[in-house]
Tab-separated table of C-alpha atoms and ligand atoms in Angstrom:
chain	number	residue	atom	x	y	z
A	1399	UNK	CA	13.129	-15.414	10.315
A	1400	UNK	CA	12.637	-11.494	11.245
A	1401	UNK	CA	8.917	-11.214	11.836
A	1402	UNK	CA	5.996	-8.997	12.004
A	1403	UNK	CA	5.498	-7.680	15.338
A	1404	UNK	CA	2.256	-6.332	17.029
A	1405	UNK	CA	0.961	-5.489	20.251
A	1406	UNK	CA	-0.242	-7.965	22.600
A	1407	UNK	CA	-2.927	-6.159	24.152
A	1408	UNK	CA	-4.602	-2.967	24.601
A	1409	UNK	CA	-3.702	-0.271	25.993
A	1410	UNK	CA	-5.017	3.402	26.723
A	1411	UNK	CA	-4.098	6.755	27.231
A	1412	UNK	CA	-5.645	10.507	27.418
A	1413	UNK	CA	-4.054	14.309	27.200
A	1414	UNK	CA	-3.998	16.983	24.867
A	1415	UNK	CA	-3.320	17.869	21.659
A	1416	UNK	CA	-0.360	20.209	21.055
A	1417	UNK	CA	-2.317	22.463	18.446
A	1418	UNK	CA	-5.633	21.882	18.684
A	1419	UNK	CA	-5.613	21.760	22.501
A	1420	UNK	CA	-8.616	19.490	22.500
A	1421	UNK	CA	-8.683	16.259	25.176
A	1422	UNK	CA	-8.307	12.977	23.525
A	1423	UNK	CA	-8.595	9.632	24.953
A	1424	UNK	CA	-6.361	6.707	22.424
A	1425	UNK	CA	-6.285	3.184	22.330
A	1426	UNK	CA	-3.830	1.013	20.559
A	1427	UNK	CA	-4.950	-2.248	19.687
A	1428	UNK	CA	-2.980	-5.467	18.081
A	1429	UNK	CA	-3.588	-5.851	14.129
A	1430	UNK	CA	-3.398	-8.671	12.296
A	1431	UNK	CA	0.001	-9.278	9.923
A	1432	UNK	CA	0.159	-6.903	6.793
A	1433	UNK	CA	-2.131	-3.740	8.100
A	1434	UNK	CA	0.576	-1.813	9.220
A	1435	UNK	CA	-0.434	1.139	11.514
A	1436	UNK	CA	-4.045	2.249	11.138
A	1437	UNK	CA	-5.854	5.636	12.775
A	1438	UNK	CA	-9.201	5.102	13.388
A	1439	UNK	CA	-11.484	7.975	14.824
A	1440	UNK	CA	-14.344	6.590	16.690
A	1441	UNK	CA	-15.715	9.790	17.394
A	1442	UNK	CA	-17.690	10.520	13.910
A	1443	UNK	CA	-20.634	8.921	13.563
A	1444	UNK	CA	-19.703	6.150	11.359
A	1445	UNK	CA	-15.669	5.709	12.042
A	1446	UNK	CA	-13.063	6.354	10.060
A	1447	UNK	CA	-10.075	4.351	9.198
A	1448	UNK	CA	-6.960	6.507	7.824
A	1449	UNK	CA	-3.652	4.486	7.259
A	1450	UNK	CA	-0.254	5.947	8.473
A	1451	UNK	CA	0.834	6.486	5.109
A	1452	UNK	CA	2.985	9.232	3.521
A	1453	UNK	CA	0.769	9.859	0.851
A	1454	UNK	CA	-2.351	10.904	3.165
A	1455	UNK	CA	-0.002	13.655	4.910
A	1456	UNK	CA	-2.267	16.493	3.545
A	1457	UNK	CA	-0.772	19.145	5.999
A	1458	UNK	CA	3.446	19.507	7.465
A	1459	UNK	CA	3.896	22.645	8.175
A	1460	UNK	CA	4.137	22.188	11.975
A	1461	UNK	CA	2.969	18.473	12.738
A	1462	UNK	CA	2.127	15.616	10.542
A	1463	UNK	CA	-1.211	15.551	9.948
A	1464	UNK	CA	-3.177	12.972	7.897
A	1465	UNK	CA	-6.089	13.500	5.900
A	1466	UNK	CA	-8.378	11.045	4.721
A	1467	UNK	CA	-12.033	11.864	3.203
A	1468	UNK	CA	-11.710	15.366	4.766
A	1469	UNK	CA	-10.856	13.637	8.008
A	1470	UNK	CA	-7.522	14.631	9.918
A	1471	UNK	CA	-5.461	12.928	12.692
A	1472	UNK	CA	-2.656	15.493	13.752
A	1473	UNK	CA	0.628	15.193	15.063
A	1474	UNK	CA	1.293	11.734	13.854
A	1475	UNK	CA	5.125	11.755	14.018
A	1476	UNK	CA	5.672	11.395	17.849
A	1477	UNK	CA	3.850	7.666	17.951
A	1478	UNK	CA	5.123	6.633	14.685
A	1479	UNK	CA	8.848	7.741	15.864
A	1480	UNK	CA	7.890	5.143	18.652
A	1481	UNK	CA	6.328	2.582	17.362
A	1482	UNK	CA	9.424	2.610	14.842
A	1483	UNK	CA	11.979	2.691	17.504
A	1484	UNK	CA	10.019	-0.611	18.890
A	1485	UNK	CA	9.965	-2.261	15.743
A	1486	UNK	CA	6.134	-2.861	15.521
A	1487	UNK	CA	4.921	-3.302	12.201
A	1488	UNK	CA	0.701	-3.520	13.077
A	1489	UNK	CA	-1.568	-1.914	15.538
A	1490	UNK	CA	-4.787	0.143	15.530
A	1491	UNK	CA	-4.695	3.610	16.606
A	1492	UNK	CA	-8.429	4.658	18.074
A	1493	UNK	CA	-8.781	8.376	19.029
A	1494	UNK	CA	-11.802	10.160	19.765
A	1495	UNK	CA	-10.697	13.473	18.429
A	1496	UNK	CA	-8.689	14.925	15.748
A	1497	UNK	CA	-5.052	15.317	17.312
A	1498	UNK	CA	-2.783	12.568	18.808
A	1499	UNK	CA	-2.099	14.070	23.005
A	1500	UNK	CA	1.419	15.608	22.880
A	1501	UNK	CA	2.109	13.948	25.997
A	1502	UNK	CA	5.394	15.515	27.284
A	1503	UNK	CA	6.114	16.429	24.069
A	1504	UNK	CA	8.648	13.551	22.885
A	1505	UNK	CA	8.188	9.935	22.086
A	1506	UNK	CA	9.300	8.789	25.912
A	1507	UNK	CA	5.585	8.032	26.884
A	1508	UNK	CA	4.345	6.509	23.841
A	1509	UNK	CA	7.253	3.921	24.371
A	1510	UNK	CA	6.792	3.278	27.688
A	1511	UNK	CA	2.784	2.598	26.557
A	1512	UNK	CA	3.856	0.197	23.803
A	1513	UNK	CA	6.062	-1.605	26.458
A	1514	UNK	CA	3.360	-1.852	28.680
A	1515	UNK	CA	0.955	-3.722	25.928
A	1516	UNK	CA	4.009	-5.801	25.242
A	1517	UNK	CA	4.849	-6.791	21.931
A	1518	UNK	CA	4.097	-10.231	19.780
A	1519	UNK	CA	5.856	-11.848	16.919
A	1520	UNK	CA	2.935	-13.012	14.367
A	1521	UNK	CA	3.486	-15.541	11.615
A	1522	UNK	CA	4.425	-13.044	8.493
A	1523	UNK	CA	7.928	-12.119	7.690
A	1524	UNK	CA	8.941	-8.527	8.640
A	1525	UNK	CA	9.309	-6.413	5.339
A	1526	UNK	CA	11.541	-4.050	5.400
A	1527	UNK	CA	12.092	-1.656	2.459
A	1528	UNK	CA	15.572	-1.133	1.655
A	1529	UNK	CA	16.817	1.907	-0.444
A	1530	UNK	CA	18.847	0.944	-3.389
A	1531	UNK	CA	19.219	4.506	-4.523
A	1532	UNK	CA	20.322	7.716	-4.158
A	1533	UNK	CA	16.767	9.822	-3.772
A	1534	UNK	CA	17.100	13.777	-2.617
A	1535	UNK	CA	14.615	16.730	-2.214
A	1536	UNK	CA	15.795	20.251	-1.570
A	1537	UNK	CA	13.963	23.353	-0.620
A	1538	UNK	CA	15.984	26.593	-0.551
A	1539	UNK	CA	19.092	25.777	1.843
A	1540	UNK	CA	17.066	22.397	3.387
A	1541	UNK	CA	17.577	19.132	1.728
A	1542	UNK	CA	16.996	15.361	2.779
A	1543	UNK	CA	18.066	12.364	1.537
A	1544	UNK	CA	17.833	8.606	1.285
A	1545	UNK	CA	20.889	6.322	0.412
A	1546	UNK	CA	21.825	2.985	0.318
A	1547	UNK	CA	23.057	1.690	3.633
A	1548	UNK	CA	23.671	-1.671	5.288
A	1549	UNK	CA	21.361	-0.734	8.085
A	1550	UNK	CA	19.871	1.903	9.279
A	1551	UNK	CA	21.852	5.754	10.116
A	1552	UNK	CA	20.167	9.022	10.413
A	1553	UNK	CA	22.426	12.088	10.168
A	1554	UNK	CA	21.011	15.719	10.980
A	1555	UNK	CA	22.270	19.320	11.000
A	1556	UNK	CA	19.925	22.087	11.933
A	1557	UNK	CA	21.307	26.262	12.096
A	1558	UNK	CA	19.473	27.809	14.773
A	1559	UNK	CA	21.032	31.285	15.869
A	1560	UNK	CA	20.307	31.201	19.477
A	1561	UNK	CA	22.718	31.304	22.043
A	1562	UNK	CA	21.506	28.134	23.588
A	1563	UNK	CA	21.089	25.787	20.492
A	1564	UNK	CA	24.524	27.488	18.680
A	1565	UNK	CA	26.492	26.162	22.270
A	1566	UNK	CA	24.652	22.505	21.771
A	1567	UNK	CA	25.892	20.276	19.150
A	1568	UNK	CA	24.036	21.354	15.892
A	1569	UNK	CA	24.791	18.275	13.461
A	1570	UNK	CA	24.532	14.176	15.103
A	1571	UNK	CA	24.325	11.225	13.273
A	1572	UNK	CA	23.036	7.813	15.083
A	1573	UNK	CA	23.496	4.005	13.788
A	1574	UNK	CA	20.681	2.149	15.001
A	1575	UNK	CA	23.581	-0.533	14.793
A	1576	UNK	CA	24.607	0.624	17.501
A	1577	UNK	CA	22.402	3.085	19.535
A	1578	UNK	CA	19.609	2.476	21.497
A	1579	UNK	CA	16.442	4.762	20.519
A	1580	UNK	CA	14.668	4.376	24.038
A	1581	UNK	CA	17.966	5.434	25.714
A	1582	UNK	CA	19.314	8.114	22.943
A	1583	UNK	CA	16.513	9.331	20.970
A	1584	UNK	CA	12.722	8.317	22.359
A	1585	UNK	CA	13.589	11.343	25.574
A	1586	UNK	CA	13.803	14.283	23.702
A	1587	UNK	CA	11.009	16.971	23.637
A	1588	UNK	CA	9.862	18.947	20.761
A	1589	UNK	CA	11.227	22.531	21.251
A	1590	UNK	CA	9.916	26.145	20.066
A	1591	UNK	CA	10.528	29.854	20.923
A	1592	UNK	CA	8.759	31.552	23.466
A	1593	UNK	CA	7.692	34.648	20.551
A	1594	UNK	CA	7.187	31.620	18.258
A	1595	UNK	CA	4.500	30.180	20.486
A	1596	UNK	CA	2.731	33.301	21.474
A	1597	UNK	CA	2.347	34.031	18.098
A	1598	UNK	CA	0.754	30.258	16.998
A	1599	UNK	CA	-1.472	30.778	20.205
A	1600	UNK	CA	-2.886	34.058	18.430
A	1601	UNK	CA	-3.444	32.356	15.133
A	1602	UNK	CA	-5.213	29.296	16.713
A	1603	UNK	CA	-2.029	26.911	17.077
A	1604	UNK	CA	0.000	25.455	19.530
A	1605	UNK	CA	-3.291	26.429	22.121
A	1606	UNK	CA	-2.131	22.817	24.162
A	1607	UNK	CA	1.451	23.604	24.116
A	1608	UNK	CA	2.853	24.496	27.282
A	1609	UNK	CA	6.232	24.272	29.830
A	1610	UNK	CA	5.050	20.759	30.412
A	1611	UNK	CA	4.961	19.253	26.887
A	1612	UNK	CA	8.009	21.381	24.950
A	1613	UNK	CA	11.259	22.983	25.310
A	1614	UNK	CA	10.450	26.442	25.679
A	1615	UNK	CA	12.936	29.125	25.000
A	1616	UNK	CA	13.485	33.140	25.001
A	1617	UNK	CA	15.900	34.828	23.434
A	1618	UNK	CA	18.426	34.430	26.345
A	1619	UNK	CA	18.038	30.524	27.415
A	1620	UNK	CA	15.512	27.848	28.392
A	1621	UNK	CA	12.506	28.944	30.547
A	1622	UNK	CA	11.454	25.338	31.818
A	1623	UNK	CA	12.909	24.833	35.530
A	1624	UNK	CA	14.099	21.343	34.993
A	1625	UNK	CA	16.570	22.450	32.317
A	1626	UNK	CA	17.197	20.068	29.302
A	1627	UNK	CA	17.157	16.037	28.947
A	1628	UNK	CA	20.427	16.106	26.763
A	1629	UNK	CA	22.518	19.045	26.093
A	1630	UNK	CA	21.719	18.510	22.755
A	1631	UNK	CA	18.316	17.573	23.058
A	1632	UNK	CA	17.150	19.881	20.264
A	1633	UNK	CA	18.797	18.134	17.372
A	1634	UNK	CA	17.956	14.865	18.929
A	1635	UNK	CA	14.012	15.591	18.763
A	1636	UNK	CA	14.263	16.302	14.710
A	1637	UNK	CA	16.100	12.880	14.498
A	1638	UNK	CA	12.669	11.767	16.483
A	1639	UNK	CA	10.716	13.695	14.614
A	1640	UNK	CA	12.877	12.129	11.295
A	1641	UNK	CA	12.399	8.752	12.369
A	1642	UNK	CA	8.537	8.875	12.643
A	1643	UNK	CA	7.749	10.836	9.590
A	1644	UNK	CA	10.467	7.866	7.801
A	1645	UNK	CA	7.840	5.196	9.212
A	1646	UNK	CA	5.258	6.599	6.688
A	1647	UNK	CA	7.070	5.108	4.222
A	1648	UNK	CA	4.961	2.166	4.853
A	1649	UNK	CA	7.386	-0.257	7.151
A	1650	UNK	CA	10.847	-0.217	8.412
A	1651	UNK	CA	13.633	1.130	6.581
A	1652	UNK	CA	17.238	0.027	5.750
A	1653	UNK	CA	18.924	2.655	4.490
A	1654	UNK	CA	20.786	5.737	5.505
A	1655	UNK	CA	19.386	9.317	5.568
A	1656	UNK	CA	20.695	12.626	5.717
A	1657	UNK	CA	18.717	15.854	5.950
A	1658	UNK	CA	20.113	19.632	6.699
A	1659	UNK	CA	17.772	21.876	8.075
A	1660	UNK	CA	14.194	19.438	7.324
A	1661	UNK	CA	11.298	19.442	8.867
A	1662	UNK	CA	7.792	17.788	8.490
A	1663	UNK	CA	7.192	18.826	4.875
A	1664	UNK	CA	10.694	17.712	3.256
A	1665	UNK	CA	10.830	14.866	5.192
A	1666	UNK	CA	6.848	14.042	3.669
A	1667	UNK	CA	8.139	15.000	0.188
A	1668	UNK	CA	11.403	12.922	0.688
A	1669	UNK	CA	9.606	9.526	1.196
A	1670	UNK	CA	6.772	10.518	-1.615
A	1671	UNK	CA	9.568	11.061	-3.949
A	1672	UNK	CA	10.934	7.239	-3.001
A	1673	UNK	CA	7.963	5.989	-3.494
A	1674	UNK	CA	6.879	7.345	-6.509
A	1675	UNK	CA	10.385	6.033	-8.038
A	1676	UNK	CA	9.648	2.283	-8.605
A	1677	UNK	CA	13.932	2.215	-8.934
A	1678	UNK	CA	14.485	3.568	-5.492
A	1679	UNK	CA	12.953	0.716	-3.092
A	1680	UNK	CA	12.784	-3.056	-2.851
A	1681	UNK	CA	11.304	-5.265	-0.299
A	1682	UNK	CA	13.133	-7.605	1.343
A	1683	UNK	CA	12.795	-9.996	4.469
A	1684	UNK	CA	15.175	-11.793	6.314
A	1685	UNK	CA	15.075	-16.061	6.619
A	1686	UNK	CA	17.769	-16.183	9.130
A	1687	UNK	CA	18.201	-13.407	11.459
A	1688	UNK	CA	21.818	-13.324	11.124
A	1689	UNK	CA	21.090	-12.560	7.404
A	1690	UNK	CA	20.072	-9.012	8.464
A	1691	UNK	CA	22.461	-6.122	8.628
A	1692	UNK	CA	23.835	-5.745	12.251
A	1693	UNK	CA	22.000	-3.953	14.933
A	1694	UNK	CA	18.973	-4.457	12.311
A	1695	UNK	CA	17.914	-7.931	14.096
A	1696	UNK	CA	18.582	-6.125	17.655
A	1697	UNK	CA	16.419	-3.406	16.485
A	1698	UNK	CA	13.656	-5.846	15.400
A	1699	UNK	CA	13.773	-7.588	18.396
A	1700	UNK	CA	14.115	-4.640	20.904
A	1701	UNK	CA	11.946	-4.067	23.846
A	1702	UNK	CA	13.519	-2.401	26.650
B	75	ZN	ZN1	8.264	16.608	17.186
């Protein structure tokens, strides 16, 4: 049987938060079987628990950010992108502020935390929710969608005019059948324009973003020394990006999705519109391991 997977002990971590550019100190703790991923901020006075959950994303304009009672975690979609890449299905999230630390700005560190706390099968079977129809949300020229698949595919295509990004490969598509997210996907760093971030600094934004937590570029190239992870690193971080704000959907997917030009918000609206069709989703879980689609047990089972 595919099962539930956890953490199997805690483990801590500190930085900054991309917008807010407030210090925050995180612990992720095992959960039991069937809580999925819980925030909790322990530093109101009585804390509060919000669940990673697609419909408490009350802000995507530049982050995920969930809202619950009036009370925010930001930047979800880094950690989820990870803990979805490692298969976990429970854990607690404590933060003592309101933003998740950007950390070098991609999903690299979280995993390597994860993989430090190790991970433990529990009891329950896995439940994964597979897509059994076509569901699609457009906005202007952007559109993402969800459709049946024997596993799970992401396929992207962004259209930035910039001399760097327009020589980079602007449309990718990865099979988790047969791609490994630590190796292909988990490395690559949120990216933004050098104009772009002066101007979120003067409207309060983007105050802990920096040459050591983004790919920052002017209108000629890439200003960070060390140059890029992957030459198409860009269009690797929305798959990231993709793959965490997917993971709201309440557990791991098996389906295929396809998105042109998406971000935060479509990708929210995307998985509210699946789950407010009761047509579009089943769950399922798999008995026999060998039941499951391929690369889906290797996924599940994935550590390193
Ligand atoms: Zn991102």
């Amino acid at each position: 049987m595919l099962r539930q997977r956890t953490l199997k002990s805690l483990v801590r971590a500190s930085g900054v938060g991309l917008h807010t550019g407030q210090k925050v100190r995180i612990a992720l703790r095992p959960a039991p079987p069937d809580t999925g991923i819980v925030f909790r901020r322990v530093d109101l006075p009585s804390p509060v628990d919000i669940p990673a959950r697609a419909g408490l994303v009350g802000e995507a304009r530049l982050a995920s950010t969930l809202v619950k009672d009036g009370v925010k975690v930001h930047t979800v979609e880094h950690l989820m992108s990870a803990l979805s890449g490692l298969g976990i299905d429970n854990a607690f999230v404590d933060l003592d502020a309101a933003e998740l630390p950007i950390m070098d700005g991609s999903a690299s560190p979280y995993a390597l935390l994860l993989q430090q706390a190790g991970l433990e099968e529990q009891a329950a079977p896995k439940r994964f929710l597979r897509v059994k129809k076509l569901v699609e949300v457009k906005e202007g020229d952007k559109w993402a969608r969800l459709e049946p698949y024997a596993g799970f595919r992401l396929s992207f295509s962004i259209e930035f005019r910039h001399p760097v990004i327009e020589r980079s490969t602007q449309s990718v598509t990865v099979d988790f059948a047969e791609t490994s997210y630590l190796k292909e996907i988990a490395r690559a760093r949120t990216f933004g324009f050098m104009q772009e971030v002066e101007d979120l600094k003067g409207s309060g934004l983007a105050l802990g973003g920096g040459l050591d937590n983004a790919v920052v570029l002017d209108e000629y190239g890439v200003l960070n020394s060390e140059g890029l992870r992957f030459a198409d690193e860009f269009i690797r971080h929305k798959l990231l990006d993709a793959i965490g704000d997917l993971y709201l959907i309440g557990g791991p997917l098996l389906g295929a999705f396809t998105a042109h030009k998406s971000g935060h918000a479509l990708n929210n609206r995307l998985v509210r519109a699946a789950l407010a069709d009761s047509a579009a989703l089943e769950t399922v879980v798999f008995e026999r391991a060998e039941e499951a689609p391929a690369g889906i047990a290797r996924l599940a089972a994935q550590s390193n």
